[in-house]
Amino acid sequence: MATLDIVLLSGLVLASAFAVLAKDLIKAAVALAVSSLLLGIVFFRMNAPFAGVFEISVVAGLITVLFILTIALTRTEGEVRESKTVLRVFPVFFVLFIAIDALVMKGLTAKIATLPAAAESGTFGDVLWKQRTFDLIGQLAVILSGVFAVLALFRKRDKDE
Amino acid sequence: MIFLYIGLPLIVAAVLPLVGKVSKKVLPDVLANGVFLFLFAYAVTGARGLLAGGALHQTFAWFGEPLGIQIAVDGFSLFMLTVVALVSACVGLYSISYMEHYGAKANYYALLLMMVAGMNGLLLVTDLFQIYIFLEVAAVASYALVAFGREQAELEAAFKYLMLSVVASAAVMIAIALLYGLTGSLSFTGVAEGLRQLDAKAAGAIASALFLMGFGLKAALVPFHAWLPDAHPSAPAPISAILSGLLIKVSGVYAMTRIFFHVFGLTPALSDVLMWTGTVSIVVAALLALKQRDMKRMLAYSSISQVGYVVLGIGIGTPLGIAGGLFHLLNHAVAKSLLFLTSGSVQQATGTRNLDEMGGLAKRMPVTSTTSLIGSLSIAGVPPLGGFWSKLLIIMALVQSHRPVLAVIAVLASVLTLWYYLIMQRQAFFGKLNERWAAVKEAPFWMAASTIVLAVLCLVLGLLFSSVVSTWIQPAADVLAQGMGM
């Protein structure tokens, strides 16, 4: 594994951890964007350009814009007191995870035999429309569910409610 | 035609919020219930003929160009599609009256249809990644439906449900990634073939454990059950009914069974793990149910316990065990939906879910109390109702496969089930009528009608059990007993 990959993946883990721990929501959203940008680059380096394009344009770009817009439009009404347990427990799990990852995973993945996966073939349109059309329908349905959820949970109260 | 099970609810859901601007109640009621009734009618009449020549695989084309959509139906998925169609049709009818006071009916039906489309999609896919996607479709809709009333308790329950469900989805996703990395394929047959070639025992075991955790969380098996007793009681009654009656079975039991039987193949070790997880769920949840004073919370714990029976039966892996497990899945889907709907009628009439405050309601709500009694007795396994036969099949299968200890536990836990249901019936419906409820009235027409339909079904499933088993259960059990090769 190249040094660049190690730097990218470490950056990804650190940015994700910062997104969880940051108190300021704007900083958390930006950290999340950075982490998905790094992930997008990792996708490119692993010969998955379509996944990389999606990750950077949708997750790092569009979703971050939506997050920041929402945060900017939300009024802050008093601080919500958070439980301190998360802040104490999270670093323990984080260190444990890194330790297990470093000690076990390399040895494990080296030993396991795998079959080759078919490389992404054809144009972007081919993959989306001809190979994984059903995923596309499913993803549309997920987005539609999300939209209906927002409509339902942020609805104005009816007169008869 | 079979694609309609996904396409029709999706399309109608997409137009419902717009329809809601024109007609707030009548059109959403008619459209949504029309979809549910049509899908149910097709499941019981036309769909069976499609399977005459064995499992059906369909691909689709768009102006002559083939599309990457492949769906498959076999006895198991058709059985589950029918159960989903049946329960959602009854829940839809019940919602006509029950959801009046919540407002935003068009939005409610849109979410309900999305949830049904998600479940149906999950039942028809042939690919691991598509299982994940449709799992999410149903899950996202269900989070919003749990929080639909927007009170503090509902929002809190929905949040807890969301958090634990995300952990479940992550576990499933990691397992899928692991299998894709190993075999380079996502389709059930491709992964199964790849695993056979590689003989990857350790990696297969890790993936199985992750699937067990992920789908175990979705099915709320003990020790992954913490979210269910909050989420299911907090939701509006029809949603509680569909969550307990369908969602935990489709996104938990079905997905787990499909993958374990058709991708990994049921090994003796896996069979033991499933049976013991089921048994622990049965006992622990039944003991917890005994102590509950909240009617819907008691029903929620009962769901965990009864799903334990389903997993125990399927986990045995013998044709009789699988048939028993699947028949119990059907009986529980019908009876638990019925019980949650009747609890909704009681809550709407009295404003409480606390059993201590009820009493004597049978005098004021004869239909609700009679139907609730039938549902309780069916789940508790009292003959001649459906639940008796399915539990009997599971216990016979356990004895046949030389597992007397599990058989005894299953029988004893059934007694516990009867015990807590009798407590519920006595406290809520029998005894002296509490003065406070002197003016209480029976549930409105649609609510009462849908509970009557489900109660009659509890009776029919018991009385006609042999023909139900041979027409619906056996073809489904055969598909699983044959193992891999979908």
Coordinates of N, CA, C and O in Angstrom, one line a residue, chain A residues 108 112-118 129-142 144-146 148-149 151-158 160-161, chain B residues 6 10 13 17 25 65 67-69 71 101-104 107 110-111 114 125 127 129-130 133-134 137 140 144 147-148 150 181-184 194 197-198:
Chain A
L108 N -5.1 -10.7 8.5 CA -6.3 -11.4 8.1 C -6.5 -11.3 6.6 O -6.7 -12.3 5.9
I112 N -6.6 -14.3 3.3 CA -7.9 -14.7 2.7 C -7.7 -14.7 1.2 O -7.4 -13.6 0.6
A113 N -8.1 -15.8 0.6 CA -8.1 -15.8 -0.9 C -9.3 -15.2 -1.4 O -10.4 -15.3 -0.8
T114 N -9.2 -14.4 -2.5 CA -10.4 -13.8 -3.1 C -10.5 -14.1 -4.6 O -9.5 -14.3 -5.2
L115 N -11.7 -14.0 -5.1 CA -11.9 -14.1 -6.5 C -11.9 -12.6 -7.1 O -12.3 -11.7 -6.4
P116 N -11.5 -12.5 -8.4 CA -11.4 -11.1 -8.9 C -12.8 -10.6 -9.2 O -13.7 -11.3 -9.5
A117 N -13.0 -9.3 -8.9 CA -14.3 -8.6 -9.3 C -14.1 -8.1 -10.7 O -13.1 -7.7 -11.1
A118 N -15.3 -8.1 -11.4 CA -15.3 -7.5 -12.7 C -15.0 -6.0 -12.5 O -15.6 -5.3 -11.7
W129 N -27.8 2.9 -16.1 CA -29.1 2.5 -16.7 C -29.2 1.1 -17.0 O -30.3 0.5 -17.0
K130 N -28.1 0.4 -17.4 CA -28.2 -0.9 -17.9 C -27.8 -2.0 -16.9 O -28.4 -3.1 -16.9
Q131 N -26.8 -1.7 -16.1 CA -26.4 -2.7 -15.2 C -27.0 -2.6 -13.8 O -27.4 -3.6 -13.2
R132 N -27.1 -1.4 -13.3 CA -27.7 -1.3 -11.9 C -28.9 -0.5 -11.9 O -29.1 0.3 -11.0
T133 N -29.8 -0.7 -12.8 CA -31.1 0.1 -12.9 C -31.9 -0.1 -11.7 O -32.5 0.9 -11.2
F134 N -31.9 -1.3 -11.1 CA -32.8 -1.6 -10.0 C -32.3 -0.8 -8.8 O -33.1 -0.3 -8.0
D135 N -31.0 -0.7 -8.6 CA -30.4 0.1 -7.5 C -30.9 1.6 -7.6 O -31.3 2.2 -6.7
L136 N -31.0 2.0 -8.9 CA -31.4 3.4 -9.1 C -32.8 3.6 -8.7 O -33.1 4.6 -8.0
I137 N -33.7 2.7 -9.0 CA -35.1 2.8 -8.5 C -35.1 2.8 -7.0 O -35.8 3.6 -6.4
G138 N -34.4 1.9 -6.4 CA -34.3 1.8 -4.9 C -33.8 3.1 -4.3 O -34.4 3.6 -3.4
Q139 N -32.8 3.7 -5.0 CA -32.3 4.9 -4.4 C -33.3 6.1 -4.6 O -33.4 6.9 -3.7
L140 N -34.0 6.1 -5.7 CA -35.0 7.1 -5.8 C -36.1 6.9 -4.7 O -36.5 7.9 -4.1
A141 N -36.4 5.6 -4.4 CA -37.4 5.4 -3.4 C -36.8 5.8 -2.0 O -37.6 6.4 -1.2
V142 N -35.5 5.6 -1.8 CA -35.0 6.1 -0.5 C -35.1 7.6 -0.4 O -35.6 8.1 0.7
L144 N -37.2 9.6 -2.0 CA -38.6 9.9 -1.9 C -39.1 9.7 -0.4 O -39.8 10.5 0.1
S145 N -38.7 8.6 0.2 CA -39.1 8.3 1.6 C -38.6 9.5 2.5 O -39.3 9.9 3.4
G146 N -37.3 9.9 2.2 CA -36.8 11.0 3.0 C -37.6 12.2 2.9 O -37.9 12.9 3.8
F148 N -40.8 12.5 2.0 CA -42.1 12.4 2.6 C -41.9 12.5 4.2 O -42.7 13.0 4.8
A149 N -40.8 12.0 4.7 CA -40.5 12.0 6.1 C -40.4 13.5 6.5 O -41.0 13.9 7.5
L151 N -41.7 16.1 4.9 CA -43.0 16.7 4.8 C -43.9 16.3 6.0 O -44.6 17.2 6.5
A152 N -43.8 15.1 6.4 CA -44.7 14.6 7.5 C -44.3 15.2 8.8 O -45.2 15.6 9.6
L153 N -43.0 15.2 9.1 CA -42.6 15.6 10.4 C -42.5 17.1 10.6 O -42.6 17.6 11.8
F154 N -42.4 17.9 9.5 CA -42.4 19.3 9.7 C -43.7 20.0 9.2 O -43.7 21.1 8.8
R155 N -44.8 19.2 9.2 CA -46.0 19.7 8.7 C -46.6 20.7 9.6 O -46.3 20.7 10.8
K156 N -47.4 21.6 9.1 CA -48.2 22.5 9.9 C -49.3 21.8 10.6 O -49.9 20.9 10.0
R157 N -49.7 22.2 11.7 CA -50.9 21.5 12.4 C -52.2 21.8 11.6 O -52.4 23.0 11.3
D158 N -52.9 20.8 11.3 CA -54.2 21.0 10.7 C -55.2 21.6 11.7 O -55.0 21.5 12.9
D160 N -58.1 20.4 12.3 CA -58.8 19.3 13.0 C -57.8 18.4 13.9 O -58.2 17.4 14.4
E161 N -56.6 18.8 13.9 CA -55.6 18.0 14.6 C -55.7 18.2 16.1 O -55.9 19.3 16.6
Chain B
I6 N -43.8 -3.5 -6.5 CA -42.9 -2.4 -6.1 C -43.4 -1.1 -6.8 O -43.5 -0.1 -6.2
L10 N -45.1 2.7 -5.2 CA -44.1 3.8 -5.4 C -44.8 4.9 -6.2 O -44.7 6.1 -5.8
A13 N -47.6 6.5 -4.2 CA -47.0 7.3 -3.1 C -46.4 8.6 -3.6 O -46.6 9.7 -3.0
P17 N -48.9 13.2 -2.1 CA -48.9 14.5 -1.5 C -49.5 15.6 -2.4 O -50.1 16.5 -1.9
K25 N -58.8 14.1 2.5 CA -59.1 12.8 3.1 C -59.5 11.7 2.2 O -59.0 10.6 2.1
E65 N -34.1 -2.0 -25.2 CA -32.8 -2.0 -24.5 C -33.0 -2.8 -23.2 O -33.9 -2.4 -22.4
L67 N -32.7 -3.6 -19.4 CA -32.4 -2.9 -18.2 C -31.8 -3.8 -17.2 O -32.0 -5.0 -17.2
G68 N -31.1 -3.2 -16.3 CA -30.5 -4.0 -15.2 C -31.4 -4.3 -14.0 O -31.1 -4.1 -12.9
I69 N -32.7 -4.7 -14.4 CA -33.6 -5.0 -13.3 C -33.9 -6.5 -13.4 O -34.4 -7.0 -14.5
I71 N -35.9 -9.5 -11.2 CA -36.6 -9.9 -9.9 C -36.9 -11.4 -10.0 O -36.9 -12.0 -11.1
H101 N -57.7 12.0 13.3 CA -57.3 13.1 14.2 C -55.8 13.4 14.1 O -55.4 14.4 14.7
Y102 N -55.0 12.6 13.4 CA -53.6 13.0 13.2 C -53.4 14.1 12.2 O -52.4 14.8 12.2
G103 N -54.3 14.2 11.2 CA -54.1 15.1 10.1 C -53.1 14.6 9.1 O -52.5 13.5 9.3
A104 N -52.9 15.3 8.0 CA -51.9 15.0 7.0 C -52.0 13.5 6.5 O -51.0 12.8 6.4
N107 N -49.8 12.4 3.4 CA -48.4 12.2 3.8 C -48.3 10.8 4.5 O -47.4 10.1 4.3
A110 N -48.6 8.1 2.0 CA -47.4 8.1 1.1 C -46.3 7.3 1.8 O -45.7 6.5 1.2
L111 N -46.1 7.6 3.1 CA -45.0 6.9 3.8 C -45.4 5.4 4.0 O -44.5 4.6 3.8
M114 N -44.7 3.7 0.8 CA -43.2 3.6 0.6 C -42.7 2.4 1.4 O -41.8 1.6 1.0
V125 N -35.9 -9.1 -4.8 CA -34.6 -8.9 -5.3 C -33.8 -10.2 -5.4 O -34.1 -11.2 -4.7
D127 N -30.2 -10.0 -5.3 CA -28.8 -9.4 -5.2 C -28.7 -8.8 -3.8 O -29.6 -8.2 -3.3
F129 N -26.8 -6.3 -2.6 CA -26.8 -4.9 -2.5 C -28.2 -4.3 -2.6 O -28.6 -3.4 -1.9
Q130 N -29.1 -5.0 -3.4 CA -30.5 -4.5 -3.5 C -31.2 -4.9 -2.2 O -32.2 -4.1 -1.9
I133 N -30.6 -1.9 -0.2 CA -31.3 -0.6 -0.6 C -32.7 -0.7 -0.2 O -33.3 0.3 0.4
F134 N -33.4 -1.8 -0.4 CA -34.8 -1.9 -0.1 C -35.1 -1.9 1.4 O -36.1 -1.5 1.9
V137 N -35.2 1.6 2.2 CA -36.5 2.3 1.8 C -37.5 2.1 2.9 O -38.1 3.0 3.3
V140 N -36.4 4.0 6.3 CA -36.6 5.4 6.3 C -38.0 5.8 6.5 O -38.4 6.7 7.3
A144 N -40.1 7.7 10.1 CA -41.0 8.9 10.0 C -42.4 8.5 10.6 O -43.0 9.3 11.3
A147 N -42.5 8.4 14.3 CA -42.6 9.8 14.9 C -43.8 10.6 14.4 O -43.9 11.8 14.7
F148 N -44.7 9.9 13.7 CA -45.7 10.7 13.0 C -46.6 11.6 13.9 O -47.0 12.7 13.5
R150 N -45.5 13.2 16.5 CA -44.6 14.3 16.9 C -44.7 14.7 18.3 O -44.4 15.8 18.7
G181 N -16.0 -8.4 -1.8 CA -14.5 -8.4 -1.8 C -14.0 -9.8 -2.1 O -13.0 -10.1 -2.8
L182 N -14.7 -10.8 -1.4 CA -14.2 -12.2 -1.5 C -14.6 -12.8 -2.9 O -13.7 -13.4 -3.5
T183 N -15.8 -12.6 -3.3 CA -16.3 -13.3 -4.5 C -16.4 -12.5 -5.7 O -16.6 -13.1 -6.8
G184 N -16.3 -11.2 -5.6 CA -16.4 -10.3 -6.8 C -17.8 -10.3 -7.4 O -18.0 -10.0 -8.5
G194 N -19.2 -18.5 -5.6 CA -17.9 -18.0 -5.2 C -17.4 -18.6 -3.8 O -16.3 -19.0 -3.7
Q197 N -16.4 -22.1 -4.2 CA -15.0 -22.3 -4.9 C -13.9 -21.9 -3.9 O -12.9 -22.6 -3.9
L198 N -14.1 -20.9 -3.1 CA -13.0 -20.4 -2.3 C -12.9 -21.2 -1.0 O -11.8 -21.3 -0.4

